[in-house]
XYZ file of N, CA and C in Angstrom:
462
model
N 102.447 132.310 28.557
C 101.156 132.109 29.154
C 101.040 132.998 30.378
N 100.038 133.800 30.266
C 99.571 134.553 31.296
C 98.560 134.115 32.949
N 98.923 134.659 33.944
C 98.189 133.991 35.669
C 96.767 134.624 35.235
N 96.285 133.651 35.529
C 94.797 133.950 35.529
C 94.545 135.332 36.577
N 93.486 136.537 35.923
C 93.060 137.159 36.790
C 91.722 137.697 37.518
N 91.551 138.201 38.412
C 89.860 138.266 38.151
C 90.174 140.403 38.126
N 88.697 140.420 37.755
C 88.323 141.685 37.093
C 88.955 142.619 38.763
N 89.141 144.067 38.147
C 89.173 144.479 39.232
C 90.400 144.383 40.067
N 91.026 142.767 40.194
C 92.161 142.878 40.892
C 93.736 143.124 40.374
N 94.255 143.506 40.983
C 95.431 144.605 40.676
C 96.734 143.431 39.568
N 96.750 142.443 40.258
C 97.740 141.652 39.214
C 97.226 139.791 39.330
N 98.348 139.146 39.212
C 98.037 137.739 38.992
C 97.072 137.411 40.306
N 96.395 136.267 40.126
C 96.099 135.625 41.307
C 96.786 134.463 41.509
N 96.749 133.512 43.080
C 97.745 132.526 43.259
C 97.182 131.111 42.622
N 97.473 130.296 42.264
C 97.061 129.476 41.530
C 96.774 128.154 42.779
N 95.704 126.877 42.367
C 95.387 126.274 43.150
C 96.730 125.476 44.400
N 97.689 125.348 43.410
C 98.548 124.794 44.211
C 99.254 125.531 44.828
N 99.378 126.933 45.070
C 100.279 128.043 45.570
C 99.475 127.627 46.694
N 97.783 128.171 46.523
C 96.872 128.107 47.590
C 97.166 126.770 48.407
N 97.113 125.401 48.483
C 96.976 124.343 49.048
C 98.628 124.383 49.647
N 100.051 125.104 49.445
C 100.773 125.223 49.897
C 100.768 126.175 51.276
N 100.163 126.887 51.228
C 99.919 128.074 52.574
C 99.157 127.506 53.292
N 98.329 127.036 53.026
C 97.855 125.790 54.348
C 98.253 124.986 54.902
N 99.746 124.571 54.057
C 99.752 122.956 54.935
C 100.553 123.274 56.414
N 100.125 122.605 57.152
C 100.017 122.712 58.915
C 99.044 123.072 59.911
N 98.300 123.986 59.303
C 97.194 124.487 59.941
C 96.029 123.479 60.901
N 96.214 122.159 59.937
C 95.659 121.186 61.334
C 96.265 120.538 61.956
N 97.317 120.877 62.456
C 98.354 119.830 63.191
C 97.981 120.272 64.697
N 97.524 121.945 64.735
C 96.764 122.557 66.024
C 95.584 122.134 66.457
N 94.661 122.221 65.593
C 93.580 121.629 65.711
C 93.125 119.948 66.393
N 94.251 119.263 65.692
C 94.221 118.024 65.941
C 94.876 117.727 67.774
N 95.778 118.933 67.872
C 96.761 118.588 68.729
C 95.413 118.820 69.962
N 94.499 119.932 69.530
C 94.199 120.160 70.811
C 92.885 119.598 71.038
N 92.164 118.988 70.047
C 91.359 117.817 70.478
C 91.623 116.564 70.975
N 93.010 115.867 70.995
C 93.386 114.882 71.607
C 93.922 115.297 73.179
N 94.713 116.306 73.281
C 94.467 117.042 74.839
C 93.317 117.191 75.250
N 92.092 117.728 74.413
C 90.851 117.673 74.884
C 89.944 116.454 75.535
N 90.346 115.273 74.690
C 89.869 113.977 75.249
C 90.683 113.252 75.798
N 92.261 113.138 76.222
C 92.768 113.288 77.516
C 91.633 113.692 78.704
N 91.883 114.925 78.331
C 91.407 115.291 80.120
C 89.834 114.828 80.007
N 89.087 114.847 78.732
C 88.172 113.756 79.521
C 87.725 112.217 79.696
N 88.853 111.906 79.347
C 89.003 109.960 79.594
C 89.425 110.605 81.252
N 90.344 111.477 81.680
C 90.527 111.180 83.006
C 89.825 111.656 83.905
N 88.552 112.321 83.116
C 87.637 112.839 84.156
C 86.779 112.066 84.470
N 86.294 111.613 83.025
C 85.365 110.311 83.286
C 85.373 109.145 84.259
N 87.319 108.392 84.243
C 88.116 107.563 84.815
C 87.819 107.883 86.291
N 87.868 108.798 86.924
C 88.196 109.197 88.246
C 86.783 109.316 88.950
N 85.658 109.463 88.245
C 84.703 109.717 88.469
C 83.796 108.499 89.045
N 83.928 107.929 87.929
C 83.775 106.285 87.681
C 84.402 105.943 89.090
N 85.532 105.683 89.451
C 86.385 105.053 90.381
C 85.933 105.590 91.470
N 85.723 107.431 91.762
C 84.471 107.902 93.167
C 83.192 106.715 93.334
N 82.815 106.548 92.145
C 81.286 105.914 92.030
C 81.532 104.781 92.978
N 82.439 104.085 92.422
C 82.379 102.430 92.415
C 83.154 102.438 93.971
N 83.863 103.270 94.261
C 84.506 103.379 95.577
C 83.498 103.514 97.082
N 82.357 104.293 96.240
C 81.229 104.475 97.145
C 80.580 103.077 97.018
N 80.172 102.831 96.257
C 79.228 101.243 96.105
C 79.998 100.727 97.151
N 81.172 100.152 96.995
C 81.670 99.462 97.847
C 81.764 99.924 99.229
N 81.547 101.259 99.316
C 81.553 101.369 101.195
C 80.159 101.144 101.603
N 78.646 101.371 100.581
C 77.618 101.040 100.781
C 77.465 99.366 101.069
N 78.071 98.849 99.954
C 78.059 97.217 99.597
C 78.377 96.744 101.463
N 79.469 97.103 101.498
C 80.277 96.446 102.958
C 79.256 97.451 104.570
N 78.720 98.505 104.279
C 77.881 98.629 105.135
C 76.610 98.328 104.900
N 76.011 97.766 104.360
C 74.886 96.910 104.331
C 74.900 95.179 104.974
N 76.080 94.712 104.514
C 76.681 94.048 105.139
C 76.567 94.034 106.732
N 77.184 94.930 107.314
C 77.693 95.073 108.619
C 76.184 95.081 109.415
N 75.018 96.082 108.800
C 74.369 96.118 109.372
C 73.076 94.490 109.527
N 73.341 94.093 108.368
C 72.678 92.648 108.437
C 73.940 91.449 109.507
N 74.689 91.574 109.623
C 75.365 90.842 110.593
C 75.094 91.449 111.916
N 74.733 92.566 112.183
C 74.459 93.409 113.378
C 72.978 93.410 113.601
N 72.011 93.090 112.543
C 70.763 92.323 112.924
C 70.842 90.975 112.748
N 71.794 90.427 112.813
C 71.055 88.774 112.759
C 72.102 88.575 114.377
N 72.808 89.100 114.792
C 73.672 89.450 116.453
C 72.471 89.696 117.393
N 71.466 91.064 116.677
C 70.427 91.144 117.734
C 69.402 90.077 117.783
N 69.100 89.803 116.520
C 68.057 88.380 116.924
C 68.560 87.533 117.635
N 70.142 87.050 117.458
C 70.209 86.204 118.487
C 70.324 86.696 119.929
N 70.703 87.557 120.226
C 70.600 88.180 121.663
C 69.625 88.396 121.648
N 68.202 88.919 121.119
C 67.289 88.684 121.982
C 66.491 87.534 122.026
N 66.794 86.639 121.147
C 66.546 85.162 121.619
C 66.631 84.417 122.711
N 68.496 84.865 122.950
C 69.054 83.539 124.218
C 69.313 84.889 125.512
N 69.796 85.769 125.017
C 70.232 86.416 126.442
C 69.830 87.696 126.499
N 68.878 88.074 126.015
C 67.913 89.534 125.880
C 68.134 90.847 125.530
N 67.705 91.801 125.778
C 67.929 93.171 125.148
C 69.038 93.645 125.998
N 69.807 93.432 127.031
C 70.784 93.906 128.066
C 71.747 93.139 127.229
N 72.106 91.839 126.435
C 73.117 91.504 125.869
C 73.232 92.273 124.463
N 72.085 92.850 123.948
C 72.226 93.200 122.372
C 73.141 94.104 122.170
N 73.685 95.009 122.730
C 74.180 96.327 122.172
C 75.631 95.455 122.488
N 76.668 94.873 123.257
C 77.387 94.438 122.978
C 77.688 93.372 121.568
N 77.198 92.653 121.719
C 76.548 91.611 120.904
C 76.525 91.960 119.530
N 76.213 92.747 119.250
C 75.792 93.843 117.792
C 77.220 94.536 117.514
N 77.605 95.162 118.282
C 79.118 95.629 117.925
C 79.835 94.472 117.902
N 80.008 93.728 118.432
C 81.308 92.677 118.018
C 81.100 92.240 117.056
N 79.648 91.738 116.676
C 79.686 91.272 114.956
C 79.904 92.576 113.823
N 79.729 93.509 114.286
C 79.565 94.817 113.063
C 81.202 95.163 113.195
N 82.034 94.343 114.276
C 83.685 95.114 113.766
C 83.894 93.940 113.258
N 84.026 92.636 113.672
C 84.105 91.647 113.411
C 83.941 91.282 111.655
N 82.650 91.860 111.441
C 82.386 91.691 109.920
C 83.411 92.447 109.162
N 83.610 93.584 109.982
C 84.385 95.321 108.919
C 85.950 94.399 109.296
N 86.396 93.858 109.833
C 87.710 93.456 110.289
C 87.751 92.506 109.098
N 86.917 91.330 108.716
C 87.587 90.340 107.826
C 87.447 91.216 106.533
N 86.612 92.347 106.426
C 86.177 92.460 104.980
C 87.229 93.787 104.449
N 86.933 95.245 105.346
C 87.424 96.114 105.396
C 88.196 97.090 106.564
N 89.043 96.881 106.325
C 89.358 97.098 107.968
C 89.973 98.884 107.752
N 89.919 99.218 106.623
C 89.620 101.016 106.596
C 88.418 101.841 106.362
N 86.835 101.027 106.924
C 85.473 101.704 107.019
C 85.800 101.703 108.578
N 85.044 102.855 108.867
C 84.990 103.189 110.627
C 83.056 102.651 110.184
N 82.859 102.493 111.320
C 80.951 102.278 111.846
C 80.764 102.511 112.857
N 79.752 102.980 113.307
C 78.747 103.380 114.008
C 77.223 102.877 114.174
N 77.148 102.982 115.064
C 75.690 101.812 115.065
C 74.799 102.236 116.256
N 73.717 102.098 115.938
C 72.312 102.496 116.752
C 71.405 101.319 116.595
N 70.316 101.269 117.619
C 69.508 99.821 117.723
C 68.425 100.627 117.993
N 67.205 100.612 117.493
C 65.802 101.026 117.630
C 64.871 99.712 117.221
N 64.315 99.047 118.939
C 63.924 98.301 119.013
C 64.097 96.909 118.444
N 64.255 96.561 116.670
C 64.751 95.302 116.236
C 65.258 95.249 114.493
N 65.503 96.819 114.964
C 66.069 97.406 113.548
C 67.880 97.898 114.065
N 68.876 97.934 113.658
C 70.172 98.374 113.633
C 70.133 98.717 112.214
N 71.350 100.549 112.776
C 71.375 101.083 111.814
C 72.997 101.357 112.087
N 73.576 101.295 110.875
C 74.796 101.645 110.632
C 75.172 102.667 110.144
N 76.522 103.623 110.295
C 76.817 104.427 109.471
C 78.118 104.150 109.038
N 78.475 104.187 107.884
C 80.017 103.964 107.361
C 80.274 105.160 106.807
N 81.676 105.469 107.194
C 82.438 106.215 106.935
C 83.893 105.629 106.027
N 85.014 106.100 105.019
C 86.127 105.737 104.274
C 86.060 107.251 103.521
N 87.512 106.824 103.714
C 88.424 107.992 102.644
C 88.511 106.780 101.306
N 87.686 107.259 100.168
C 87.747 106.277 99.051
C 88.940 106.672 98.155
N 90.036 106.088 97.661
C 90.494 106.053 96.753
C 90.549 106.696 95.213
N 91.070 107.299 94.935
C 90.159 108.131 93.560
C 91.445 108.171 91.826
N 91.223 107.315 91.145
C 92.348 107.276 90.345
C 92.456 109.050 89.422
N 93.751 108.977 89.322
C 94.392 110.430 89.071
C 93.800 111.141 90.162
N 93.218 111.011 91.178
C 93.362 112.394 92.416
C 94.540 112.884 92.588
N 95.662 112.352 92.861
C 97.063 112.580 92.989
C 97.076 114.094 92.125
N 97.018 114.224 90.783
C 97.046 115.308 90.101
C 96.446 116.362 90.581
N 95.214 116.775 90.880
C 94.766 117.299 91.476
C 94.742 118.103 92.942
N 95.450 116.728 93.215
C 96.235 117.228 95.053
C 95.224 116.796 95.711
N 93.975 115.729 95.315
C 93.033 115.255 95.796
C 92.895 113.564 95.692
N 93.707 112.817 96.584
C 93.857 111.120 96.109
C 93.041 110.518 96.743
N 92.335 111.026 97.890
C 90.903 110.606 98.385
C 89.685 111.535 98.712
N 88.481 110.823 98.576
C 86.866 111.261 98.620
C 86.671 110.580 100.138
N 86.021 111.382 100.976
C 85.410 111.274 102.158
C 84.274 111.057 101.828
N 83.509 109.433 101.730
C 82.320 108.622 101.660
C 81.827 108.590 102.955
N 80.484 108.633 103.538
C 79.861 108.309 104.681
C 78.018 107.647 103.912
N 78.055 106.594 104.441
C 77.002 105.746 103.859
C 75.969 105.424 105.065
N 74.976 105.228 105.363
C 74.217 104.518 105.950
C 73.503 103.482 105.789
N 73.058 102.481 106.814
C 71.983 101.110 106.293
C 71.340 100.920 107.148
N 70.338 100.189 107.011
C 69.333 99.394 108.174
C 69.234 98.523 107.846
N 68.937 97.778 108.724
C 68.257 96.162 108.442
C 67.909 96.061 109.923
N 66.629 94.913 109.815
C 65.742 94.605 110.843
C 66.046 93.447 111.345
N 66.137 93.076 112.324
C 66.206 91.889 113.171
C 65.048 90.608 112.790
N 65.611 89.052 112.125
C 64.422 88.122 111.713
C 64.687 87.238 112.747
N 63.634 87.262 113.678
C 63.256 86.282 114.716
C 62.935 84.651 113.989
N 63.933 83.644 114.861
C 63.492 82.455 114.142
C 64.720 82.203 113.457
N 65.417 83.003 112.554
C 66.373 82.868 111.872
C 67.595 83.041 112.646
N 68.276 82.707 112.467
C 69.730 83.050 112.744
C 70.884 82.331 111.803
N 71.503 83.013 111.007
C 72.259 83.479 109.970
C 74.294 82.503 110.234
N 74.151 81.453 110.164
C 75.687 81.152 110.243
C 76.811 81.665 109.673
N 77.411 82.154 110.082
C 78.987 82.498 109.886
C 79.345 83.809 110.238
């Protein structure tokens, strides 16, 4: 029995199973380097995510600070007036960052019966390490207004 040939070509041709033998391996590359491929982006995604949520939370805790730093000025200018507020306002705005976070720095300004905060943190960043980058420098701001009448326990 004679190899099948086609017209034209010089001798046998390879038969289906010769053919399906010279291939085998050829996707073991392919495969290898789409799973490296989605590696690096589960950990891009991962790290990204973790910037995000690292920021929420320095926003979360300075929003915070600044509503404890207006409900400080309502009461100072309730009982002991605008000459007690600016003390008054900082002790509750470290006071708050002390039980909650005690690695946000703040800053604080008073315009008339509004306090405004600024937070600052080096956030945390999962796989930064790799990179040579294990923290994000977050700086957040808030306001909140002073509610006369109210005053806020704890």
């Amino acid at each position: 029995m004679s190899e099948p040939t086609m017209p034209g070509a010089g001798g046998p041709q390879p038969t289906a199973r010769a053919q399906r033998d010279t291939d085998r391996g050829s996707i073991t590359p392919l495969v290898l380097g789409m799973v490296l491929c989605l590696l690096i982006l589960s950990a891009g995604v991962i790290a990204a995510g973790s910037a995000f949520l690292g920021g929420q939370r320095v926003q979360q805790t300075c929003d915070g600070a600044a509503r404890a730093g207006a409900d400080a000025l309502a009461t100072s200018l309730s009982y002991a007036g605008y000459t007690q507020a600016d003390p008054a306002v900082r002790i509750a705005i470290n006071g708050y960052l002390a039980v909650r976070h005690s690695d946000i720095a703040a800053s604080f300004s008073i315009t008339t019966d509004t306090v405004h905060v600024t937070c600052s943190a080096d956030v945390p960043i999962t796989f930064g390490a790799i990179v040579n980058s294990p923290t994000l420098a977050r700086t957040v701001t808030s306001a909140s207004t002073a509610e006369y009448g109210f005053v806020a326990n704890g």
